[in-house]
Amino acid sequence: MKFLSIIFASLLFVLNPVLAQESKARKIPASELKTLDGKTFHTENFSNNGKPIFISFWATWCSPCKKELNAIAERYEEWQEQTGVKVIAISIDDARNTNKVGPYVNGRNWEFEVYLDTNQDFKRAMNVNNVPHSFLLNGNGEIVWQHNSYSDGDEIKIYELIKKLAAGEKIEE
């Protein structure tokens, strides 16, 4: 009996990192957002039929945020054709700036989904302290990568990660 206990304890010790990695997968927390036309949207409804989702928190006053999303917007159609990725932009603009989001998005012809996090509950639930802050979700809706800030060319790295996910590969942070 003691021998079996030692074997069981040894297996538990060996499998612990594997189990820890499996439980490390984090899903999107439940929160309410607003669409640009004022309708309520629940974050648990984010889906993309098993394909990757890229979420970017941004604001109209944030130049790097706008540069990142404009760079992605230029390539979005190609990204969708190649990988099926869905891009979701979450504006954290406060009540003073919320009315600037729609005109900016329409003026840039962003084809991806844009939501307003006016009370910033979703931002807090995702531990976003400053923007731009981006997340990449695998086909199971698990957060597999996140990044804070933007530099010219970051969209190339993001696309490489999206391609890996679309091919069923894992991403190592």
Coordinates of N, CA, C and O in Angstrom, one line a residue:
M1 N 0.8 -1.2 0.0 CA 0.0 0.0 0.0 C 0.9 1.3 0.0 O 0.6 2.2 -0.7
K2 N 1.9 1.2 0.8 CA 2.8 2.4 0.9 C 3.5 2.6 -0.5 O 3.7 3.7 -0.9
F3 N 3.8 1.5 -1.1 CA 4.4 1.5 -2.5 C 3.5 2.3 -3.5 O 3.9 3.1 -4.2
L4 N 2.2 1.9 -3.4 CA 1.3 2.6 -4.3 C 1.1 4.0 -4.0 O 1.0 4.9 -4.9
S5 N 1.2 4.4 -2.8 CA 1.1 5.8 -2.4 C 2.2 6.6 -2.9 O 2.1 7.7 -3.4
I6 N 3.4 6.0 -2.9 CA 4.6 6.7 -3.4 C 4.5 6.8 -4.9 O 4.8 7.9 -5.4
I7 N 4.0 5.8 -5.6 CA 3.9 5.9 -7.0 C 2.9 7.0 -7.4 O 3.1 7.8 -8.3
F8 N 1.7 7.0 -6.7 CA 0.7 8.0 -6.9 C 1.2 9.4 -6.7 O 1.0 10.3 -7.5
A9 N 2.0 9.6 -5.6 CA 2.5 10.9 -5.3 C 3.5 11.3 -6.4 O 3.6 12.5 -6.8
S10 N 4.3 10.4 -6.8 CA 5.3 10.7 -7.9 C 4.6 11.1 -9.2 O 5.0 12.0 -9.9
L11 N 3.6 10.3 -9.5 CA 2.8 10.7 -10.8 C 2.2 12.1 -10.6 O 2.2 12.9 -11.6
L12 N 1.7 12.4 -9.5 CA 1.1 13.7 -9.3 C 2.1 14.8 -9.4 O 1.9 15.8 -10.0
F13 N 3.3 14.5 -8.9 CA 4.4 15.5 -9.0 C 4.8 15.7 -10.4 O 5.0 16.8 -10.9
V14 N 4.9 14.6 -11.2 CA 5.3 14.7 -12.6 C 4.3 15.4 -13.5 O 4.6 16.2 -14.3
L15 N 3.0 15.0 -13.2 CA 1.9 15.6 -14.0 C 1.5 17.0 -13.6 O 0.8 17.7 -14.4
N16 N 1.9 17.5 -12.5 CA 1.5 18.8 -12.0 C 1.8 19.9 -13.0 O 0.9 20.7 -13.2
P17 N 3.0 20.0 -13.6 CA 3.2 21.1 -14.6 C 2.2 21.0 -15.8 O 1.8 22.0 -16.3
V18 N 1.9 19.7 -16.2 CA 1.0 19.6 -17.3 C -0.4 20.0 -16.9 O -1.1 20.7 -17.6
L19 N -0.8 19.6 -15.7 CA -2.1 20.0 -15.2 C -2.2 21.5 -15.0 O -3.2 22.2 -15.3
A20 N -1.1 22.1 -14.5 CA -1.1 23.5 -14.3 C -1.2 24.3 -15.6 O -1.9 25.3 -15.7
Q21 N -0.5 23.8 -16.6 CA -0.6 24.4 -17.9 C -2.0 24.4 -18.5 O -2.5 25.3 -19.1
E22 N -2.6 23.2 -18.3 CA -4.0 23.1 -18.8 C -5.0 24.0 -18.1 O -5.8 24.6 -18.7
S23 N -4.8 24.2 -16.8 CA -5.7 25.1 -16.0 C -5.3 26.5 -16.2 O -6.0 27.4 -15.8
K24 N -4.1 26.8 -16.8 CA -3.7 28.2 -17.1 C -4.5 28.9 -18.1 O -4.6 30.1 -18.1
A25 N -5.2 28.1 -19.0 CA -6.0 28.6 -20.0 C -7.1 29.5 -19.4 O -7.8 29.1 -18.5
R26 N -7.1 30.7 -19.9 CA -8.1 31.7 -19.4 C -9.1 32.1 -20.4 O -8.8 32.3 -21.5
K27 N -10.3 32.1 -20.0 CA -11.4 32.5 -20.9 C -11.8 33.9 -20.7 O -11.4 34.6 -19.7
I28 N -12.5 34.5 -21.6 CA -13.0 35.9 -21.6 C -14.0 36.0 -20.4 O -14.9 35.2 -20.4
P29 N -13.8 36.9 -19.5 CA -14.8 37.1 -18.4 C -16.1 37.7 -19.0 O -16.1 38.4 -20.0
A30 N -17.2 37.3 -18.3 CA -18.5 37.9 -18.6 C -18.6 39.3 -18.3 O -18.3 39.8 -17.2
S31 N -19.0 40.1 -19.3 CA -19.2 41.6 -19.1 C -20.2 42.1 -20.1 O -20.4 41.4 -21.1
E32 N -20.7 43.3 -19.9 CA -21.6 43.9 -20.9 C -20.9 45.0 -21.6 O -20.2 45.8 -20.9
L33 N -21.0 45.1 -22.9 CA -20.5 46.2 -23.7 C -21.7 46.8 -24.4 O -22.8 46.3 -24.4
K34 N -21.4 47.9 -25.1 CA -22.4 48.5 -26.0 C -21.9 48.5 -27.4 O -20.7 48.6 -27.7
T35 N -22.8 48.3 -28.3 CA -22.5 48.4 -29.7 C -22.4 49.9 -30.1 O -22.9 50.7 -29.3
L36 N -22.0 50.2 -31.3 CA -21.9 51.6 -31.7 C -23.3 52.2 -31.8 O -23.5 53.4 -31.7
D37 N -24.3 51.4 -32.0 CA -25.7 51.9 -32.1 C -26.4 51.8 -30.7 O -27.7 51.8 -30.7
G38 N -25.7 51.6 -29.6 CA -26.3 51.6 -28.3 C -26.9 50.3 -27.8 O -27.4 50.4 -26.7
K39 N -26.8 49.2 -28.5 CA -27.3 48.0 -28.0 C -26.4 47.3 -27.0 O -25.2 47.5 -27.1
T40 N -26.9 46.5 -26.1 CA -26.1 45.8 -25.1 C -25.6 44.5 -25.8 O -26.3 43.8 -26.5
F41 N -24.3 44.2 -25.5 CA -23.7 43.0 -26.0 C -23.0 42.3 -24.9 O -22.2 43.0 -24.1
H42 N -23.1 41.0 -24.7 CA -22.5 40.3 -23.7 C -21.2 39.6 -24.2 O -21.3 38.9 -25.3
T43 N -20.1 39.8 -23.5 CA -18.8 39.3 -24.0 C -18.8 37.8 -24.1 O -18.0 37.2 -24.9
E44 N -19.6 37.1 -23.4 CA -19.7 35.6 -23.5 C -20.2 35.2 -24.9 O -20.1 34.0 -25.3
N45 N -20.7 36.1 -25.7 CA -21.2 35.8 -27.0 C -20.1 36.0 -28.1 O -20.4 35.9 -29.3
F46 N -18.9 36.4 -27.7 CA -17.8 36.5 -28.7 C -17.6 35.0 -29.2 O -17.4 34.1 -28.4
S47 N -17.6 34.9 -30.5 CA -17.3 33.6 -31.1 C -16.9 33.8 -32.5 O -17.1 34.8 -33.1
N48 N -16.2 32.7 -33.0 CA -15.7 32.8 -34.4 C -15.6 31.4 -35.0 O -14.7 31.1 -35.7
N49 N -16.6 30.6 -34.7 CA -16.7 29.2 -35.3 C -15.3 28.4 -35.2 O -14.9 27.8 -36.2
G50 N -14.7 28.5 -34.0 CA -13.5 27.7 -33.8 C -12.2 28.3 -34.4 O -11.2 27.7 -34.4
K51 N -12.3 29.6 -34.9 CA -11.1 30.3 -35.5 C -10.7 31.3 -34.5 O -11.4 31.7 -33.6
P52 N -9.4 31.8 -34.7 CA -8.9 32.8 -33.7 C -9.6 34.1 -33.7 O -10.3 34.5 -34.6
I53 N -9.5 34.8 -32.5 CA -10.1 36.1 -32.3 C -9.0 37.0 -31.8 O -8.3 36.6 -30.8
F54 N -8.9 38.2 -32.3 CA -7.9 39.2 -31.9 C -8.7 40.3 -31.3 O -9.6 40.9 -31.9
I55 N -8.5 40.6 -30.0 CA -9.2 41.7 -29.3 C -8.2 42.8 -28.9 O -7.1 42.5 -28.4
S56 N -8.5 44.0 -29.3 CA -7.7 45.1 -29.0 C -8.5 46.2 -28.2 O -9.5 46.7 -28.7
F57 N -8.0 46.5 -27.0 CA -8.5 47.7 -26.3 C -7.8 48.9 -26.8 O -6.6 49.0 -26.9
W58 N -8.6 49.9 -27.0 CA -8.1 51.2 -27.6 C -8.9 52.4 -27.1 O -10.0 52.2 -26.5
A59 N -8.5 53.6 -27.5 CA -9.3 54.8 -27.2 C -9.0 55.8 -28.3 O -7.9 55.8 -29.0
T60 N -9.9 56.7 -28.5 CA -9.7 57.7 -29.6 C -8.6 58.7 -29.3 O -8.0 59.2 -30.2
W61 N -8.2 58.8 -28.0 CA -7.1 59.7 -27.7 C -5.8 59.1 -27.7 O -4.7 59.7 -27.4
C62 N -5.7 57.8 -28.0 CA -4.5 57.0 -28.0 C -3.9 56.8 -29.4 O -4.4 56.0 -30.2
S63 N -2.8 57.5 -29.7 CA -2.2 57.4 -31.0 C -1.7 56.0 -31.4 O -2.0 55.5 -32.5
P64 N -1.0 55.4 -30.5 CA -0.5 54.0 -30.8 C -1.6 53.0 -31.1 O -1.6 52.2 -31.9
C65 N -2.8 53.2 -30.3 CA -3.9 52.3 -30.5 C -4.5 52.5 -31.9 O -4.7 51.5 -32.6
K66 N -4.6 53.7 -32.4 CA -5.2 54.0 -33.7 C -4.2 53.5 -34.8 O -4.6 53.0 -35.8
K67 N -2.9 53.7 -34.6 CA -1.9 53.2 -35.5 C -2.0 51.7 -35.7 O -2.0 51.2 -36.8
E68 N -2.1 51.0 -34.6 CA -2.2 49.5 -34.6 C -3.5 49.1 -35.4 O -3.4 48.3 -36.3
L69 N -4.6 49.6 -35.0 CA -5.9 49.2 -35.6 C -6.0 49.7 -37.1 O -6.5 48.9 -37.9
N70 N -5.4 50.8 -37.4 CA -5.4 51.2 -38.8 C -4.5 50.3 -39.6 O -4.8 49.9 -40.8
A71 N -3.4 49.9 -39.1 CA -2.5 48.9 -39.8 C -3.2 47.6 -40.0 O -3.1 47.0 -41.0
I72 N -3.9 47.1 -39.0 CA -4.6 45.9 -39.1 C -5.8 46.0 -40.1 O -6.0 45.1 -40.9
A73 N -6.5 47.2 -40.1 CA -7.6 47.4 -41.0 C -7.1 47.3 -42.4 O -7.9 46.8 -43.3
E74 N -5.9 47.7 -42.7 CA -5.4 47.7 -44.1 C -5.2 46.2 -44.6 O -5.2 45.9 -45.7
R75 N -5.0 45.3 -43.6 CA -4.7 43.9 -43.9 C -5.8 42.9 -43.5 O -5.7 41.7 -43.8
Y76 N -6.9 43.5 -43.0 CA -7.9 42.6 -42.4 C -8.5 41.7 -43.4 O -8.7 40.5 -43.1
E77 N -8.8 42.1 -44.5 CA -9.5 41.3 -45.5 C -8.6 40.1 -45.9 O -9.0 38.9 -45.9
E78 N -7.3 40.4 -46.1 CA -6.4 39.3 -46.3 C -6.2 38.3 -45.2 O -6.2 37.1 -45.3
W79 N -6.2 38.9 -44.0 CA -6.1 38.1 -42.7 C -7.3 37.1 -42.6 O -7.1 36.0 -42.3
Q80 N -8.5 37.7 -42.9 CA -9.7 36.8 -42.8 C -9.7 35.7 -43.9 O -10.0 34.6 -43.6
E81 N -9.2 36.1 -45.1 CA -9.2 35.0 -46.1 C -8.2 33.9 -45.8 O -8.5 32.8 -46.0
Q82 N -7.1 34.3 -45.2 CA -6.0 33.3 -45.0 C -6.2 32.5 -43.7 O -5.9 31.4 -43.6
T83 N -6.8 33.2 -42.7 CA -6.9 32.5 -41.3 C -8.3 32.4 -40.8 O -8.5 31.7 -39.8
G84 N -9.2 33.2 -41.3 CA -10.6 33.3 -40.7 C -10.6 34.1 -39.4 O -11.7 34.0 -38.7
V85 N -9.6 34.8 -39.0 CA -9.5 35.5 -37.8 C -10.7 36.6 -37.7 O -11.1 37.1 -38.8
K86 N -11.1 36.8 -36.5 CA -12.1 37.9 -36.3 C -11.3 38.9 -35.4 O -10.7 38.6 -34.4
V87 N -11.4 40.2 -35.8 CA -10.8 41.3 -35.0 C -11.9 42.0 -34.3 O -12.9 42.4 -34.9
I88 N -11.7 42.3 -33.0 CA -12.7 43.0 -32.2 C -12.0 44.1 -31.5 O -11.0 43.9 -30.8
A89 N -12.5 45.3 -31.7 CA -11.9 46.5 -31.1 C -12.8 47.0 -29.9 O -14.0 47.2 -30.2
I90 N -12.2 47.2 -28.7 CA -13.0 47.6 -27.6 C -12.5 49.0 -27.2 O -11.4 49.2 -26.7
S91 N -13.4 50.0 -27.4 CA -13.1 51.3 -27.0 C -13.3 51.5 -25.5 O -14.4 51.2 -25.0
I92 N -12.3 52.1 -24.9 CA -12.4 52.4 -23.4 C -12.7 53.9 -23.2 O -12.5 54.4 -22.1
D93 N -13.1 54.6 -24.3 CA -13.3 56.0 -24.1 C -14.4 56.3 -23.1 O -15.4 55.6 -23.0
D94 N -14.2 57.3 -22.3 CA -15.2 57.7 -21.3 C -16.3 58.5 -21.9 O -16.4 58.7 -23.2
A95 N -17.3 58.9 -21.1 CA -18.5 59.5 -21.6 C -18.2 60.8 -22.5 O -19.0 61.1 -23.4
R96 N -17.2 61.5 -22.1 CA -16.8 62.7 -22.9 C -16.4 62.4 -24.3 O -16.6 63.2 -25.2
N97 N -15.8 61.2 -24.5 CA -15.2 60.9 -25.8 C -16.0 59.8 -26.6 O -15.7 59.5 -27.7
T98 N -17.0 59.2 -26.0 CA -17.7 58.1 -26.6 C -18.3 58.5 -28.0 O -18.3 57.7 -28.9
N99 N -18.8 59.7 -28.0 CA -19.4 60.2 -29.3 C -18.4 60.3 -30.4 O -18.8 60.5 -31.6
K100 N -17.1 60.2 -30.1 CA -16.1 60.4 -31.2 C -15.7 59.0 -31.8 O -15.1 58.9 -32.9
V101 N -16.1 57.9 -31.2 CA -15.8 56.6 -31.6 C -16.4 56.2 -33.0 O -15.7 55.9 -33.9
G102 N -17.7 56.3 -33.1 CA -18.4 56.0 -34.3 C -17.9 56.7 -35.5 O -17.5 56.1 -36.5
P103 N -17.8 58.1 -35.4 CA -17.3 58.8 -36.6 C -15.8 58.4 -37.0 O -15.5 58.3 -38.1
Y104 N -15.0 58.1 -35.9 CA -13.6 57.7 -36.2 C -13.6 56.4 -37.0 O -12.9 56.2 -38.0
V105 N -14.4 55.4 -36.4 CA -14.4 54.1 -37.0 C -15.0 54.1 -38.4 O -14.4 53.5 -39.4
N106 N -16.1 54.9 -38.6 CA -16.6 55.0 -40.0 C -15.7 55.7 -40.9 O -15.6 55.4 -42.1
G107 N -15.0 56.7 -40.4 CA -14.1 57.5 -41.3 C -12.9 56.6 -41.7 O -12.3 56.9 -42.8
R108 N -12.5 55.6 -41.0 CA -11.4 54.7 -41.3 C -11.9 53.4 -42.0 O -11.0 52.6 -42.3
N109 N -13.2 53.3 -42.1 CA -13.7 52.1 -42.8 C -13.3 50.8 -42.1 O -13.0 49.8 -42.8
W110 N -13.2 50.8 -40.8 CA -12.9 49.5 -40.1 C -14.0 48.5 -40.4 O -15.1 48.8 -40.1
E111 N -13.6 47.4 -40.8 CA -14.6 46.3 -41.1 C -14.8 45.4 -39.9 O -15.6 44.5 -40.0
F112 N -14.0 45.5 -38.9 CA -14.1 44.6 -37.8 C -15.1 45.1 -36.7 O -15.6 46.3 -36.8
E113 N -15.5 44.3 -35.8 CA -16.5 44.6 -34.8 C -15.8 45.6 -33.8 O -14.7 45.5 -33.4
V114 N -16.6 46.6 -33.4 CA -16.2 47.6 -32.5 C -17.3 47.8 -31.4 O -18.5 47.9 -31.7
Y115 N -16.8 47.7 -30.1 CA -17.7 47.8 -29.0 C -17.2 48.9 -28.0 O -16.0 49.3 -28.1
L116 N -18.1 49.4 -27.2 CA -17.8 50.5 -26.2 C -17.8 49.9 -24.8 O -18.8 49.2 -24.5
D117 N -16.8 50.1 -24.1 CA -16.7 49.6 -22.7 C -16.8 50.9 -21.8 O -15.8 51.3 -21.2
T118 N -17.9 51.5 -21.9 CA -18.1 52.9 -21.3 C -17.9 52.9 -19.8 O -17.4 53.9 -19.2
N119 N -18.3 51.8 -19.1 CA -18.1 51.8 -17.6 C -16.7 51.1 -17.3 O -16.4 51.0 -16.1
Q120 N -16.0 50.6 -18.3 CA -14.7 50.0 -18.2 C -14.7 48.8 -17.3 O -13.6 48.4 -16.8
D121 N -15.8 48.1 -17.1 CA -15.9 46.9 -16.4 C -15.1 45.8 -17.1 O -14.4 45.0 -16.5
F122 N -15.3 45.7 -18.4 CA -14.6 44.6 -19.2 C -13.1 44.9 -19.1 O -12.3 43.9 -18.9
K123 N -12.7 46.1 -19.2 CA -11.2 46.5 -19.1 C -10.7 46.0 -17.8 O -9.6 45.4 -17.8
R124 N -11.4 46.3 -16.7 CA -10.9 45.8 -15.4 C -10.9 44.3 -15.3 O -10.0 43.7 -14.7
A125 N -11.9 43.6 -15.8 CA -12.0 42.2 -15.7 C -10.8 41.5 -16.5 O -10.4 40.4 -16.2
M126 N -10.4 42.2 -17.6 CA -9.3 41.7 -18.4 C -7.9 42.2 -17.9 O -6.9 41.9 -18.5
N127 N -7.9 42.9 -16.8 CA -6.6 43.4 -16.2 C -5.9 44.3 -17.2 O -4.7 44.3 -17.3
V128 N -6.6 45.2 -17.9 CA -6.0 46.1 -18.8 C -5.8 47.4 -18.1 O -6.7 48.0 -17.6
N129 N -4.5 47.8 -17.9 CA -4.1 49.0 -17.2 C -3.9 50.2 -18.1 O -4.2 51.3 -17.7
N130 N -3.4 49.9 -19.3 CA -3.2 51.0 -20.3 C -3.4 50.5 -21.7 O -3.4 49.2 -21.9
V131 N -3.6 51.3 -22.6 CA -3.9 50.9 -24.0 C -2.7 51.4 -24.9 O -2.1 52.4 -24.6
P132 N -2.5 50.7 -26.1 CA -3.2 49.6 -26.6 C -2.8 48.3 -25.8 O -1.7 48.1 -25.4
H133 N -3.8 47.5 -25.6 CA -3.6 46.2 -24.9 C -4.4 45.2 -25.8 O -5.6 45.3 -25.9
S134 N -3.7 44.2 -26.3 CA -4.3 43.2 -27.2 C -4.2 41.8 -26.6 O -3.3 41.4 -25.9
F135 N -5.2 41.0 -27.0 CA -5.3 39.6 -26.6 C -5.6 38.8 -27.9 O -6.3 39.2 -28.8
L136 N -5.0 37.6 -27.9 CA -5.3 36.6 -28.9 C -5.9 35.4 -28.3 O -5.4 34.9 -27.3
L137 N -7.1 35.0 -28.9 CA -7.8 33.8 -28.4 C -7.7 32.7 -29.4 O -7.8 33.0 -30.6
N138 N -7.6 31.5 -28.9 CA -7.6 30.4 -29.8 C -9.0 30.0 -30.2 O -10.0 30.6 -29.8
G139 N -9.1 29.0 -31.0 CA -10.5 28.6 -31.5 C -11.4 28.1 -30.4 O -12.6 28.0 -30.6
N140 N -10.9 27.8 -29.2 CA -11.7 27.4 -28.0 C -12.1 28.6 -27.2 O -12.6 28.5 -26.1
G141 N -11.7 29.8 -27.6 CA -12.0 31.0 -26.8 C -11.1 31.3 -25.7 O -11.4 32.0 -24.8
E142 N -9.9 30.6 -25.6 CA -9.0 30.7 -24.5 C -7.9 31.8 -24.9 O -7.4 31.8 -26.0
I143 N -7.6 32.6 -23.9 CA -6.6 33.6 -24.1 C -5.2 33.0 -24.2 O -4.8 32.3 -23.2
V144 N -4.5 33.1 -25.3 CA -3.3 32.4 -25.4 C -2.1 33.3 -25.6 O -0.9 32.9 -25.6
W145 N -2.4 34.6 -25.7 CA -1.3 35.6 -25.9 C -1.9 37.0 -25.6 O -3.1 37.3 -25.8
Q146 N -1.1 37.8 -25.0 CA -1.5 39.2 -24.8 C -0.2 40.1 -25.0 O 0.9 39.7 -24.8
H147 N -0.5 41.4 -25.3 CA 0.6 42.3 -25.6 C 0.1 43.7 -25.2 O -1.1 44.1 -25.4
N148 N 1.0 44.5 -24.7 CA 0.7 45.8 -24.3 C 1.6 46.8 -25.0 O 2.8 46.6 -25.0
S149 N 1.1 47.7 -25.7 CA 1.8 48.8 -26.5 C 1.8 48.4 -28.0 O 1.3 47.3 -28.3
Y150 N 2.3 49.3 -28.8 CA 2.4 49.0 -30.2 C 3.6 49.8 -30.8 O 3.8 50.9 -30.5
S151 N 4.3 49.1 -31.7 CA 5.4 49.7 -32.5 C 5.1 49.3 -33.9 O 4.5 48.3 -34.2
D152 N 5.6 50.2 -34.8 CA 5.4 49.9 -36.2 C 5.9 48.5 -36.5 O 7.0 48.1 -36.1
G153 N 5.1 47.7 -37.2 CA 5.5 46.3 -37.6 C 5.0 45.3 -36.6 O 5.1 44.1 -36.9
D154 N 4.4 45.7 -35.5 CA 3.9 44.7 -34.6 C 2.8 43.8 -35.2 O 2.6 42.7 -34.9
E155 N 2.1 44.4 -36.2 CA 1.0 43.7 -36.8 C 1.5 42.5 -37.6 O 0.8 41.5 -37.8
I156 N 2.8 42.5 -38.0 CA 3.4 41.4 -38.7 C 3.5 40.2 -37.7 O 3.2 39.1 -38.1
K157 N 4.0 40.5 -36.5 CA 4.2 39.5 -35.5 C 2.8 38.9 -35.1 O 2.6 37.7 -35.0
I158 N 1.9 39.8 -35.0 CA 0.5 39.4 -34.6 C 0.0 38.4 -35.7 O -0.6 37.4 -35.4
Y159 N 0.2 38.8 -36.9 CA -0.4 37.9 -38.0 C 0.3 36.6 -38.0 O -0.3 35.6 -38.3
E160 N 1.6 36.5 -37.7 CA 2.3 35.2 -37.6 C 1.7 34.4 -36.5 O 1.5 33.2 -36.7
L161 N 1.4 35.0 -35.4 CA 0.8 34.2 -34.3 C -0.6 33.8 -34.7 O -1.0 32.6 -34.4
I162 N -1.4 34.6 -35.4 CA -2.7 34.2 -35.9 C -2.6 33.0 -36.8 O -3.4 32.1 -36.7
K163 N -1.6 33.1 -37.7 CA -1.5 32.0 -38.7 C -1.2 30.7 -37.9 O -1.7 29.6 -38.3
K164 N -0.4 30.7 -36.9 CA -0.1 29.5 -36.1 C -1.3 29.0 -35.5 O -1.6 27.8 -35.5
L165 N -2.1 29.9 -34.9 CA -3.4 29.4 -34.2 C -4.3 28.8 -35.3 O -4.9 27.8 -35.0
A166 N -4.4 29.5 -36.4 CA -5.3 29.0 -37.5 C -4.9 27.6 -38.0 O -5.7 26.8 -38.4
A167 N -3.6 27.3 -37.9 CA -3.0 26.0 -38.3 C -3.1 25.0 -37.2 O -2.7 23.9 -37.4
G168 N -3.6 25.4 -36.1 CA -3.8 24.4 -34.9 C -2.5 24.3 -34.1 O -2.4 23.4 -33.2
E169 N -1.5 25.2 -34.3 CA -0.3 25.2 -33.5 C -0.5 26.0 -32.2 O -1.4 26.8 -32.1
K170 N 0.3 25.6 -31.2 CA 0.2 26.4 -29.9 C 1.2 27.5 -30.0 O 2.2 27.5 -30.7
I171 N 0.9 28.5 -29.2 CA 1.7 29.7 -29.1 C 2.4 29.7 -27.8 O 1.8 29.5 -26.7
E172 N 3.7 29.9 -27.8 CA 4.5 30.0 -26.6 C 4.8 31.5 -26.4 O 5.2 32.2 -27.2
E173 N 4.4 31.9 -25.2 CA 4.7 33.4 -24.8 C 6.1 33.6 -24.5 O 6.8 32.8 -24.0

